PDB file of C-alpha atoms in Angstrom:
ATOM      1  CA  UNK A  22      27.662 118.027  96.833  1.00 92.00           C
ATOM      2  CA  UNK A  23      26.433 121.632  96.910  1.00 93.00           C
ATOM      3  CA  UNK A  24      29.934 123.008  96.473  1.00 95.00           C
ATOM      4  CA  UNK A  25      30.478 120.672  93.530  1.00 97.00           C
ATOM      5  CA  UNK A  26      27.303 121.995  91.917  1.00 98.00           C
ATOM      6  CA  UNK A  27      28.459 125.540  92.633  1.00 97.00           C
ATOM      7  CA  UNK A  28      31.795 124.800  90.932  1.00 97.00           C
ATOM      8  CA  UNK A  29      29.990 123.386  87.890  1.00 98.00           C
ATOM      9  CA  UNK A  30      27.737 126.440  87.769  1.00 98.00           C
ATOM     10  CA  UNK A  31      30.791 128.712  87.921  1.00 98.00           C
ATOM     11  CA  UNK A  32      32.460 126.753  85.117  1.00 98.00           C
ATOM     12  CA  UNK A  33      29.464 127.240  82.811  1.00 98.00           C
ATOM     13  CA  UNK A  34      29.220 130.932  83.753  1.00 98.00           C
ATOM     14  CA  UNK A  35      32.873 131.381  82.769  1.00 98.00           C
ATOM     15  CA  UNK A  36      32.270 129.546  79.488  1.00 98.00           C
ATOM     16  CA  UNK A  37      29.327 131.851  78.766  1.00 98.00           C
ATOM     17  CA  UNK A  38      31.408 134.922  79.453  1.00 98.00           C
ATOM     18  CA  UNK A  39      34.217 133.705  77.188  1.00 98.00           C
ATOM     19  CA  UNK A  40      31.611 133.167  74.469  1.00 98.00           C
ATOM     20  CA  UNK A  41      30.415 136.745  74.968  1.00 97.00           C
ATOM     21  CA  UNK A  42      33.895 137.970  74.155  1.00 97.00           C
ATOM     22  CA  UNK A  43      34.401 135.725  71.126  1.00 97.00           C
ATOM     23  CA  UNK A  44      30.887 136.391  69.808  1.00 98.00           C
ATOM     24  CA  UNK A  45      32.193 139.757  68.594  1.00 96.00           C
ATOM     25  CA  UNK A  46      28.969 141.602  69.328  1.00 96.00           C
ATOM     26  CA  UNK A  47      26.792 138.648  68.266  1.00 96.00           C
ATOM     27  CA  UNK A  48      28.389 138.506  64.814  1.00 97.00           C
ATOM     28  CA  UNK A  49      29.850 135.051  65.503  1.00 98.00           C
ATOM     29  CA  UNK A  50      26.609 133.048  65.509  1.00 98.00           C
ATOM     30  CA  UNK A  51      27.871 129.761  67.080  1.00 98.00           C
ATOM     31  CA  UNK A  52      29.554 131.633  69.951  1.00 98.00           C
ATOM     32  CA  UNK A  53      26.462 133.808  70.344  1.00 98.00           C
ATOM     33  CA  UNK A  54      24.210 130.768  70.693  1.00 98.00           C
ATOM     34  CA  UNK A  55      26.597 129.186  73.183  1.00 98.00           C
ATOM     35  CA  UNK A  56      26.255 132.240  75.451  1.00 98.00           C
ATOM     36  CA  UNK A  57      22.653 131.250  76.097  1.00 98.00           C
ATOM     37  CA  UNK A  58      23.444 127.557  76.437  1.00 98.00           C
ATOM     38  CA  UNK A  59      26.233 128.134  78.955  1.00 98.00           C
ATOM     39  CA  UNK A  60      24.436 130.785  80.990  1.00 98.00           C
ATOM     40  CA  UNK A  61      21.216 128.782  80.918  1.00 98.00           C
ATOM     41  CA  UNK A  62      23.089 125.756  82.223  1.00 98.00           C
ATOM     42  CA  UNK A  63      24.824 127.819  84.890  1.00 98.00           C
ATOM     43  CA  UNK A  64      21.594 129.409  86.098  1.00 97.00           C
ATOM     44  CA  UNK A  65      19.847 126.028  86.037  1.00 98.00           C
ATOM     45  CA  UNK A  66      22.468 124.394  88.265  1.00 97.00           C
ATOM     46  CA  UNK A  67      22.968 127.303  90.687  1.00 97.00           C
ATOM     47  CA  UNK A  68      19.642 126.874  92.560  1.00 97.00           C
ATOM     48  CA  UNK A  69      20.572 123.300  93.435  1.00 97.00           C
ATOM     49  CA  UNK A  70      23.767 124.552  95.046  1.00 96.00           C
ATOM     50  CA  UNK A  71      21.671 126.989  97.094  1.00 96.00           C
ATOM     51  CA  UNK A  72      19.855 124.131  98.817  1.00 96.00           C
ATOM     52  CA  UNK A  73      22.725 123.779 101.305  1.00 94.00           C
ATOM     53  CA  UNK A  74      24.747 126.998 100.904  1.00 92.00           C
ATOM     54  CA  UNK A  75      23.640 130.449 102.054  1.00 89.00           C
ATOM     55  CA  UNK A  76      22.776 132.614  99.062  1.00 91.00           C
ATOM     56  CA  UNK A  77      25.116 135.394 100.215  1.00 85.00           C
ATOM     57  CA  UNK A  78      28.065 133.033 100.366  1.00 86.00           C
ATOM     58  CA  UNK A  79      27.205 131.119  97.186  1.00 91.00           C
ATOM     59  CA  UNK A  80      26.750 134.282  95.149  1.00 90.00           C
ATOM     60  CA  UNK A  81      29.951 135.806  96.525  1.00 87.00           C
ATOM     61  CA  UNK A  82      31.871 132.677  95.559  1.00 90.00           C
ATOM     62  CA  UNK A  83      30.135 132.461  92.168  1.00 93.00           C
ATOM     63  CA  UNK A  84      30.821 136.067  91.250  1.00 90.00           C
ATOM     64  CA  UNK A  85      34.263 136.278  92.874  1.00 89.00           C
ATOM     65  CA  UNK A  86      35.654 133.114  91.320  1.00 92.00           C
ATOM     66  CA  UNK A  87      34.048 134.005  87.996  1.00 94.00           C
ATOM     67  CA  UNK A  88      35.558 137.493  88.080  1.00 91.00           C
ATOM     68  CA  UNK A  89      39.015 136.268  89.051  1.00 90.00           C
ATOM     69  CA  UNK A  90      38.905 133.495  86.454  1.00 94.00           C
ATOM     70  CA  UNK A  91      37.822 135.851  83.699  1.00 95.00           C
ATOM     71  CA  UNK A  92      40.594 138.245  84.642  1.00 93.00           C
ATOM     72  CA  UNK A  93      43.160 135.475  84.243  1.00 92.00           C
ATOM     73  CA  UNK A  94      41.564 134.270  81.000  1.00 96.00           C
ATOM     74  CA  UNK A  95      41.551 137.850  79.742  1.00 96.00           C
ATOM     75  CA  UNK A  96      45.225 138.221  80.518  1.00 95.00           C
ATOM     76  CA  UNK A  97      46.431 134.877  79.194  1.00 95.00           C
ATOM     77  CA  UNK A  98      44.008 134.163  76.345  1.00 96.00           C
ATOM     78  CA  UNK A  99      42.792 137.561  75.184  1.00 96.00           C
ATOM     79  CA  UNK A 100      46.146 139.280  75.856  1.00 95.00           C
ATOM     80  CA  UNK A 101      44.697 141.974  78.127  1.00 95.00           C
ATOM     81  CA  UNK A 102      47.199 143.949  80.190  1.00 95.00           C
ATOM     82  CA  UNK A 103      48.001 142.613  83.671  1.00 93.00           C
ATOM     83  CA  UNK A 104      48.228 145.902  85.511  1.00 94.00           C
ATOM     84  CA  UNK A 105      49.145 146.201  89.170  1.00 95.00           C
ATOM     85  CA  UNK A 106      45.783 147.732  90.032  1.00 93.00           C
ATOM     86  CA  UNK A 107      44.003 144.876  88.283  1.00 91.00           C
ATOM     87  CA  UNK A 108      45.954 142.259  90.251  1.00 92.00           C
ATOM     88  CA  UNK A 109      45.468 144.078  93.572  1.00 93.00           C
ATOM     89  CA  UNK A 110      41.756 144.448  92.883  1.00 91.00           C
ATOM     90  CA  UNK A 111      41.340 140.744  92.127  1.00 89.00           C
ATOM     91  CA  UNK A 112      43.217 139.958  95.342  1.00 91.00           C
ATOM     92  CA  UNK A 113      40.782 142.173  97.258  1.00 92.00           C
ATOM     93  CA  UNK A 114      37.803 140.390  95.669  1.00 88.00           C
ATOM     94  CA  UNK A 115      39.227 137.018  96.684  1.00 86.00           C
ATOM     95  CA  UNK A 116      39.898 138.233 100.249  1.00 90.00           C
ATOM     96  CA  UNK A 117      36.271 139.367 100.407  1.00 86.00           C
ATOM     97  CA  UNK A 118      35.003 135.967  99.279  1.00 83.00           C
ATOM     98  CA  UNK A 119      37.268 134.284 101.824  1.00 84.00           C
ATOM     99  CA  UNK A 120      36.012 136.653 104.506  1.00 85.00           C
ATOM    100  CA  UNK A 121      32.388 135.804 103.747  1.00 81.00           C
ATOM    101  CA  UNK A 122      33.227 132.113 103.842  1.00 77.00           C
ATOM    102  CA  UNK A 123      34.991 132.453 107.186  1.00 80.00           C
ATOM    103  CA  UNK A 124      32.248 134.623 108.662  1.00 77.00           C
ATOM    104  CA  UNK A 125      29.956 131.613 108.972  1.00 70.00           C
ATOM    105  CA  UNK A 126      32.638 129.554 110.660  1.00 72.00           C
ATOM    106  CA  UNK A 127      33.697 132.267 113.115  1.00 70.00           C
ATOM    107  CA  UNK A 128      30.212 133.423 114.110  1.00 62.00           C
TER     108      UNK A 128
END
C-alpha cells in the first residue's frame, strides 16, 4: 500500500510540475492555481507512504521518477531536445534510485 501511495504522490508532483511550465510565469491563472492543488495533494499523500518506506528510499524514488518523467514529458510534450547527455544523465539517476532500493535488500 505504501508504494501505491508513493506512486500517487509522484503522479501529483508531476502534474504540479507540468502546471508550472504551462502557467507561463503565473500568467495562466487556472494552471497557476493547479500548481498548488497538485503539489498540496502530493505533499499530503507522501507522509502516508513514509509510514512503511524509509525516507531516503522514498524520496529517492519520488525525486528520481519525477525527474525522469518530467524529462520525457519535456521531450515529447514540450518539444525539448533529447540530447545524449540528457539521456545518459537520466539513466544515471535511475541507476542511483535502483541502487538505493537494492541496498536495503542486499544489506
